[in-house]
Coordinates of C-alpha atoms and ligand atoms in Angstrom, one line a residue:
M16 CA 0.1 0.0 0.2
R17 CA 1.4 3.1 -1.2
T18 CA -0.1 6.6 0.2
W19 CA -0.1 10.1 -0.6
I20 CA -0.2 12.5 2.2
K21 CA -0.8 15.5 0.0
T22 CA -0.1 18.9 0.2
P23 CA -0.6 19.6 4.5
L24 CA -1.1 23.0 5.8
A25 CA 2.0 22.7 7.9
I26 CA 4.4 20.1 8.5
F27 CA 7.1 19.5 10.8
A28 CA 9.5 18.2 8.5
D29 CA 12.3 19.8 6.5
D30 CA 11.6 20.5 2.8
A31 CA 8.2 18.7 2.8
A32 CA 5.4 20.9 1.7
G33 CA 4.0 18.5 -1.1
G34 CA 3.4 16.0 1.4
V35 CA 5.2 12.8 2.5
V36 CA 4.9 8.8 1.1
T37 CA 4.7 6.3 2.9
E38 CA 4.5 2.3 1.9
D39 CA 4.6 -0.7 3.6
G40 CA 5.0 0.5 7.1
R41 CA 7.6 3.5 6.1
I42 CA 8.2 6.6 4.9
V43 CA 9.7 6.8 1.4
E44 CA 9.4 10.0 -0.1
L45 CA 9.3 13.2 1.4
L46 CA 7.9 15.9 -1.5
P47 CA 9.7 19.6 -1.5
D48 CA 6.8 21.9 -2.9
G49 CA 5.2 21.4 -6.2
R50 CA 7.1 18.2 -6.7
L51 CA 5.1 14.7 -7.2
P52 CA 5.5 11.2 -5.9
T53 CA 8.1 9.5 -8.2
A54 CA 6.2 6.2 -8.9
P55 CA 1.9 5.8 -8.8
V56 CA 0.4 5.4 -5.0
D57 CA -2.6 3.6 -3.9
E58 CA -4.3 6.2 -1.6
T59 CA -4.2 10.0 -2.1
F60 CA -5.0 11.6 1.5
D61 CA -5.7 15.9 0.9
A62 CA -4.1 17.2 4.3
S63 CA -4.6 20.8 3.1
R64 CA -6.7 21.6 5.9
H65 CA -4.3 19.4 8.8
V66 CA -0.8 20.3 10.2
V67 CA 1.4 17.0 9.9
L68 CA 3.6 15.8 12.8
P69 CA 5.7 12.9 13.6
G70 CA 3.6 10.4 15.7
L71 CA 4.1 11.8 19.4
V72 CA 6.1 9.5 21.8
N73 CA 5.5 9.5 25.6
A74 CA 8.2 9.1 27.6
H75 CA 6.7 7.9 30.5
H76 CA 3.5 6.6 32.0
H77 CA 1.7 4.6 34.9
F78 CA -1.0 2.8 32.9
Y79 CA -2.8 1.6 35.8
Q80 CA -3.1 5.0 37.5
T81 CA -6.1 5.9 35.2
L82 CA -8.5 4.2 37.8
T83 CA -7.5 6.7 40.3
R84 CA -7.5 10.4 38.8
A85 CA -8.5 12.8 40.9
H86 CA -8.8 10.9 43.9
P87 CA -9.8 12.3 46.9
A88 CA -7.2 10.6 49.4
A89 CA -4.4 12.2 47.6
I90 CA -5.1 15.4 45.4
N91 CA -3.3 18.6 47.4
K92 CA -0.1 16.5 48.4
D93 CA 3.7 16.3 47.4
L94 CA 4.9 13.3 45.9
F95 CA 5.8 11.1 49.2
P96 CA 2.4 11.5 51.3
W97 CA 1.0 11.5 47.8
L98 CA 2.7 8.2 47.4
K99 CA 1.7 7.0 50.5
A100 CA -2.1 7.5 50.2
L101 CA -2.5 6.1 47.0
Y102 CA -0.1 2.6 47.6
P103 CA -2.9 0.8 49.9
I104 CA -6.0 1.7 47.2
W105 CA -3.4 0.4 43.7
A106 CA -3.1 -2.7 46.2
R107 CA -6.7 -3.6 45.1
L108 CA -5.2 -4.1 41.5
K109 CA -6.1 -7.1 39.5
P110 CA -5.4 -8.3 36.4
A111 CA -8.5 -7.2 34.6
H112 CA -8.6 -3.5 36.1
L113 CA -5.0 -3.4 34.4
K114 CA -6.5 -4.2 30.9
I115 CA -9.2 -2.1 30.7
A116 CA -6.7 0.9 32.3
A117 CA -3.8 -0.1 29.4
K118 CA -6.5 0.0 27.3
L119 CA -7.9 3.3 28.1
A120 CA -4.6 5.2 28.5
L121 CA -3.5 4.1 25.2
T122 CA -6.4 4.8 23.5
E123 CA -6.4 8.5 25.2
L124 CA -2.7 8.9 24.2
M125 CA -3.5 7.9 20.7
L126 CA -6.2 10.3 20.0
S127 CA -3.6 13.0 21.4
G128 CA -1.7 11.9 18.5
C129 CA 0.6 9.6 20.3
T130 CA 2.2 6.5 18.4
T131 CA 4.4 5.3 20.8
A132 CA 4.0 4.6 24.7
A133 CA 6.6 3.7 27.5
D134 CA 4.8 2.4 30.5
H135 CA 6.3 1.8 33.4
H136 CA 4.5 -0.5 36.0
Y137 CA 6.1 -1.0 39.4
L138 CA 3.3 -2.3 41.1
Y139 CA 2.9 -6.4 41.8
P140 CA 0.3 -7.2 44.6
K141 CA -0.5 -10.8 44.8
G142 CA -2.4 -12.0 41.6
L143 CA -0.7 -9.9 39.4
E144 CA 2.3 -11.5 38.3
N145 CA 1.5 -10.9 34.4
A146 CA 1.3 -7.5 34.5
V147 CA 3.7 -6.9 31.2
D148 CA 2.1 -9.9 29.4
I149 CA -1.7 -8.1 30.0
E150 CA 0.1 -4.8 29.3
V151 CA 1.7 -6.4 26.0
E152 CA -2.0 -7.4 25.1
A153 CA -3.7 -4.2 25.8
A154 CA -1.3 -2.5 23.4
R155 CA -1.5 -5.5 20.5
E156 CA -5.5 -4.7 20.9
I157 CA -5.6 -1.0 20.3
G158 CA -2.4 -1.0 17.5
M159 CA -0.1 1.5 19.3
R160 CA 3.6 0.8 19.9
V161 CA 4.8 0.6 23.5
T162 CA 8.1 -0.1 25.4
I163 CA 6.8 -1.7 28.5
T164 CA 9.1 -1.1 31.2
R165 CA 8.9 -4.2 33.7
G166 CA 9.2 -2.4 36.9
S167 CA 9.6 -3.2 40.3
M168 CA 10.0 -2.4 44.1
N169 CA 11.9 -4.8 46.8
L170 CA 12.2 -2.4 49.9
S171 CA 9.1 -2.1 51.2
E172 CA 8.1 -0.8 55.0
K173 CA 9.6 -3.7 56.9
D174 CA 13.2 -2.8 55.3
G175 CA 12.9 1.1 55.2
G176 CA 11.4 2.0 51.9
L177 CA 8.2 3.5 51.3
P178 CA 5.9 1.0 49.8
P179 CA 3.7 -1.5 51.8
D180 CA 5.1 -5.1 52.0
S181 CA 1.6 -5.9 50.0
V182 CA 2.6 -4.3 46.6
V183 CA 6.6 -5.3 46.3
Q184 CA 8.5 -8.6 45.0
S185 CA 11.9 -10.2 46.3
A186 CA 15.0 -9.7 44.2
D187 CA 14.7 -13.3 42.5
E188 CA 11.1 -12.9 41.8
I189 CA 12.0 -9.6 40.5
L190 CA 15.1 -10.7 38.0
A191 CA 13.4 -14.0 37.0
D192 CA 10.0 -12.5 35.6
S193 CA 12.3 -9.6 33.8
E194 CA 14.0 -12.0 31.9
R195 CA 11.0 -14.1 31.3
V196 CA 9.4 -11.0 29.6
L197 CA 12.4 -10.3 27.9
K198 CA 12.4 -13.5 26.0
L199 CA 8.8 -13.6 25.4
F200 CA 8.2 -9.9 24.2
H201 CA 11.4 -7.9 23.5
D202 CA 11.7 -6.9 20.2
P203 CA 15.2 -5.0 19.6
K204 CA 14.6 -4.7 15.8
P205 CA 13.7 -1.6 14.2
G206 CA 9.8 -1.2 13.4
A207 CA 9.5 -3.3 16.4
E208 CA 5.9 -2.6 18.0
I209 CA 6.9 -4.1 21.7
R210 CA 9.7 -3.5 23.4
V211 CA 10.6 -4.7 26.7
A212 CA 12.8 -2.3 29.0
L213 CA 13.8 -2.9 33.0
A214 CA 12.5 -0.2 35.3
P215 CA 12.9 -1.2 39.2
C216 CA 10.7 1.9 40.3
S217 CA 12.9 4.4 42.7
P218 CA 15.8 4.6 45.2
F219 CA 13.2 4.9 48.2
S220 CA 11.6 1.5 47.1
I221 CA 14.3 -0.8 45.6
D222 CA 17.9 -1.9 46.8
K223 CA 21.1 -1.8 45.5
P224 CA 21.6 -5.1 44.4
L225 CA 18.7 -5.3 42.3
M226 CA 19.9 -2.3 40.5
I227 CA 22.9 -4.0 39.8
E228 CA 21.6 -6.8 38.9
T229 CA 19.0 -5.2 36.1
A230 CA 21.5 -3.0 34.6
K231 CA 23.4 -6.6 33.7
L232 CA 20.3 -8.4 32.6
A233 CA 19.6 -5.4 30.5
E234 CA 23.2 -5.5 29.1
R235 CA 22.7 -9.3 27.9
H236 CA 19.3 -8.6 26.6
D237 CA 20.2 -5.3 25.3
C238 CA 17.1 -3.3 26.4
Q239 CA 16.9 0.2 27.8
L240 CA 16.7 1.1 31.7
H241 CA 14.5 3.4 33.0
T242 CA 13.5 4.1 36.5
H243 CA 12.5 7.5 38.4
L244 CA 15.4 9.8 39.9
C245 CA 15.9 12.9 41.1
E246 CA 11.9 13.6 41.6
T247 CA 12.1 15.6 45.3
A248 CA 13.8 17.1 47.5
D249 CA 12.6 13.7 49.8
E250 CA 14.0 11.4 47.6
E251 CA 17.7 13.3 47.7
R252 CA 17.7 13.3 51.8
F253 CA 16.5 9.5 51.4
C254 CA 19.5 8.6 49.5
L255 CA 22.1 10.8 51.6
E256 CA 20.4 9.0 54.5
V257 CA 20.1 5.3 53.3
Y258 CA 23.1 4.7 50.7
G259 CA 25.3 7.9 51.8
V260 CA 25.1 9.3 48.4
R261 CA 23.2 11.5 46.2
P262 CA 20.9 10.1 43.5
V263 CA 23.1 10.2 41.0
D264 CA 26.4 8.8 42.3
L265 CA 23.8 5.8 43.1
L266 CA 23.3 5.6 39.4
E267 CA 27.1 5.3 38.6
E268 CA 27.6 2.9 41.5
T269 CA 25.0 0.8 39.4
G270 CA 26.3 0.3 36.4
W271 CA 23.5 2.8 35.0
M272 CA 25.4 5.4 33.6
S273 CA 25.0 4.7 29.9
K274 CA 23.1 5.4 26.8
R275 CA 20.7 2.7 28.3
T276 CA 19.3 4.4 30.9
W277 CA 16.4 7.3 30.4
L278 CA 14.8 9.0 33.7
A279 CA 11.6 10.1 34.8
H280 CA 11.5 13.6 35.7
G281 CA 15.3 14.3 36.4
I282 CA 14.7 17.7 38.4
H283 CA 17.2 18.1 41.1
F284 CA 20.9 17.9 39.6
N285 CA 23.7 20.0 40.5
D286 CA 25.7 21.1 37.2
Q287 CA 28.2 19.1 37.9
E288 CA 25.6 16.2 37.9
I289 CA 24.3 17.1 34.4
A290 CA 27.7 17.1 32.8
R291 CA 28.3 13.6 33.7
L292 CA 24.8 12.5 32.9
G293 CA 25.0 14.3 29.5
K294 CA 28.5 12.8 28.9
A295 CA 27.2 9.4 29.3
G296 CA 24.5 9.9 27.2
V297 CA 21.8 9.5 29.9
G298 CA 17.7 10.6 28.8
V299 CA 15.6 12.5 30.7
G300 CA 11.9 12.4 30.3
H301 CA 10.6 15.7 31.5
C302 CA 6.7 15.2 32.7
A303 CA 5.8 19.0 33.0
A304 CA 2.3 18.3 34.6
S305 CA 2.8 15.9 37.3
N306 CA 6.3 18.3 38.3
M307 CA 3.5 20.7 38.6
V308 CA 0.9 19.1 40.5
L309 CA 3.1 18.0 43.0
A310 CA 5.2 20.5 43.2
S311 CA 8.2 18.6 42.7
G312 CA 10.4 21.6 41.1
I313 CA 11.3 22.2 37.3
C314 CA 13.2 19.6 35.3
R315 CA 16.2 21.8 33.7
T316 CA 16.1 20.5 30.2
C317 CA 18.4 23.3 28.4
E318 CA 21.1 22.6 30.4
L319 CA 21.0 18.6 30.2
E320 CA 20.0 18.6 26.2
R321 CA 23.5 21.0 26.1
A322 CA 25.3 18.6 27.8
G323 CA 24.3 15.5 25.6
S324 CA 21.8 14.3 27.3
P325 CA 18.3 13.0 25.2
V326 CA 15.2 15.5 26.3
G327 CA 12.0 13.6 26.1
L328 CA 8.7 14.4 27.2
G329 CA 6.0 12.1 29.4
V330 CA 2.8 12.7 30.7
D331 CA 3.1 10.6 33.6
G332 CA 0.8 8.6 35.8
S333 CA -2.8 9.9 35.7
A334 CA -3.3 10.2 39.2
S335 CA -0.4 13.2 38.8
N336 CA -1.3 14.8 35.9
D337 CA -4.4 13.7 35.9
S338 CA -4.9 13.1 32.0
S339 CA -2.5 11.4 29.3
N340 CA -2.5 13.9 26.7
M341 CA 0.6 14.2 24.9
M342 CA -0.2 17.8 23.0
E343 CA -1.1 19.2 26.5
A344 CA 2.7 17.6 27.5
L345 CA 4.2 19.8 25.0
R346 CA 2.5 23.0 26.1
H347 CA 2.5 22.1 29.6
A348 CA 6.6 22.1 29.1
L349 CA 6.8 25.0 27.1
M350 CA 4.8 26.7 29.9
I351 CA 7.4 25.5 32.9
G352 CA 10.4 26.2 30.6
R353 CA 9.5 29.6 30.0
L354 CA 9.5 30.3 33.8
R355 CA 12.8 28.9 34.0
Y356 CA 14.3 30.3 31.2
G357 CA 12.8 33.0 29.6
A358 CA 10.5 33.4 26.6
A359 CA 12.8 33.2 23.5
S360 CA 14.9 30.4 24.8
I361 CA 12.1 27.8 24.3
T362 CA 9.8 27.4 21.3
H363 CA 7.7 25.4 20.3
L364 CA 9.5 23.7 17.9
D365 CA 11.8 22.6 21.0
V366 CA 8.6 20.7 22.6
L367 CA 7.8 19.6 19.4
R368 CA 11.3 17.8 18.6
W369 CA 11.2 17.0 22.8
G370 CA 7.8 15.3 22.1
T371 CA 8.9 13.4 18.9
E372 CA 12.5 12.5 18.3
G373 CA 13.4 13.6 22.0
S374 CA 11.2 10.9 24.0
A375 CA 12.2 8.3 21.0
R376 CA 16.1 8.8 21.4
C377 CA 15.3 8.3 25.1
L378 CA 13.6 5.1 24.4
G379 CA 16.6 4.1 22.3
R380 CA 14.9 4.1 18.9
D381 CA 15.6 6.0 16.0
D382 CA 13.2 4.4 13.6
V383 CA 10.4 6.5 15.2
G384 CA 9.6 10.3 16.2
K385 CA 10.7 11.8 13.1
I386 CA 9.5 12.8 9.4
E387 CA 12.1 11.0 7.8
V388 CA 12.5 8.4 4.6
G389 CA 13.1 5.3 5.9
R390 CA 11.6 5.6 9.4
Q391 CA 8.2 4.0 10.5
A392 CA 4.9 5.8 8.7
D393 CA 3.7 7.0 12.4
L394 CA 2.2 10.5 11.8
A395 CA -0.2 12.6 13.9
L396 CA -2.6 14.9 11.8
F397 CA -4.5 17.8 13.4
R398 CA -7.2 20.3 11.7
L399 CA -7.4 23.9 13.1
D400 CA -11.2 24.5 12.7
E401 CA -11.8 24.6 16.3
P402 CA -12.8 27.8 17.7
R403 CA -9.3 28.0 19.7
F404 CA -7.5 28.0 16.6
S405 CA -9.6 30.5 14.6
G406 CA -7.3 33.5 13.8
A407 CA -4.0 32.0 14.4
H408 CA -1.4 32.3 11.6
D409 CA 1.9 30.3 12.2
A410 CA 0.3 26.6 12.1
L411 CA 3.0 24.7 13.6
A412 CA 3.2 27.3 16.6
A413 CA -0.5 27.3 16.8
L414 CA -0.8 23.3 17.8
V415 CA 1.2 24.4 21.1
L416 CA 0.3 27.6 22.0
C417 CA -3.6 27.5 21.1
G418 CA -4.1 24.1 22.5
A419 CA -4.6 21.4 20.4
H420 CA -5.9 18.5 22.0
R421 CA -7.0 15.9 19.6
A422 CA -5.5 14.5 16.6
D423 CA -8.1 14.4 13.3
R424 CA -6.2 11.1 11.9
V425 CA -3.2 9.3 13.6
M426 CA -1.5 6.5 11.4
I427 CA 0.5 3.7 12.9
G428 CA 3.2 1.8 10.7
G429 CA 1.4 3.2 7.7
R430 CA -2.1 2.4 9.1
W431 CA -4.8 5.0 9.9
R432 CA -5.8 4.0 13.6
V433 CA -7.4 7.7 14.2
I434 CA -10.0 8.6 11.6
D435 CA -12.1 12.0 12.7
S436 CA -10.8 11.9 15.7
A437 CA -12.6 8.4 16.7
P438 CA -10.1 5.0 16.9
V439 CA -10.6 2.9 14.4
G440 CA -12.5 -0.3 15.1
L441 CA -12.8 0.3 18.9
D442 CA -16.0 1.3 20.8
L443 CA -15.1 3.8 22.7
E444 CA -18.2 4.6 24.4
K445 CA -18.3 1.0 25.9
L446 CA -14.7 1.7 27.1
I447 CA -15.1 4.4 29.1
A448 CA -18.1 2.8 30.4
D449 CA -16.0 -0.3 31.2
H450 CA -13.3 1.5 32.9
S451 CA -15.5 3.4 34.8
D452 CA -16.8 0.5 36.4
A453 CA -13.7 -0.7 36.7
A454 CA -12.4 2.6 38.9
R455 CA -15.3 2.0 41.7
H456 CA -12.9 -0.7 42.8
F457 CA -10.8 1.8 44.0
A458 CA -12.8 4.8 45.7
Ligands
ZN26 ZN1 6.4 8.2 37.0

């Protein structure tokens, strides 16, 4: 199937005013203004009313948290009290809840223009041992590319950690299951639909030997490593008290300072730590909305990028965002970045780059995240005919500044997955009804 996305209103790509040609799931031609495809096409899509972006890439999420959005037990709290309020509620999570939560989160992301998503699942109460299998099944049903990170927690309250005993596993259980899901699902090849990464949750819920063994396992299976790091000042104090070092030193001591690693948040780094992270190529998934909701601080995106770290964007879990909208994540990154760096230092082009190619680099991918010949045909198309865009002059800037939040069309691997702002082949009303039902279990 050869498709021509013809003469878009605007496109986030170089020299492609004539559009994009896709074939067999990949981008095969970018057409400069006035140029026609070099060979006949099977389908021509008139994009003259659409702004075309590479499919957005979400660098951090916790799908299960869609079941506990705006929860009265947790709203209006900082990270540690917020977590302590939610852990016992999350401990009720059963396989059927996770499945419907993952499907809802993926659909919500896709409708916002997202085509590849990372999920960090670290919660393993009894009965939920096959969490990764469940998320992979949901991603296949929805048709999105994913990196499911096999999260883990082995340091509970009885050992001085933050989570209760009911949601953690032993290091042996964690490592055995990590190896199992890597063998079963991880596809390192270009164009992969499913990848697995390994993701001990945070310094206050894992121990050092688990970090070390996880890094070795990632090396053996050629997968990425992910964790929460330097999210709050509380975490820094915890590391100094328990490990006697700062969080970045913990990363260094456990073999995590490499291109395999991307971190969620990455707020409380000093200058010297930023230089070390940049030199090692450690990526940072900036989650602006969550950082504002939990009052955690502002990620030093510009310094990190200058130092050499890939910078991506994530929505973070839906209990601290509380939405899974990637376009909103771009807008929030622009707004909060300007508070730190001033109006000229972060533009719509920066956040568009972070939310696409930057996030893809965090996930270790160079086959998605950019409209370029040879990359996967993952595209998000937006129309500007809502009242919020009326009167806008720069179409690309308008997507971010006027607050685009719903794509008109989404293509993943050359196939239309969203048409007229609706997911193809999916009963959205039923999905929402089933998900709302499941959420009642967590009241
Ligand atoms: Zn998170």
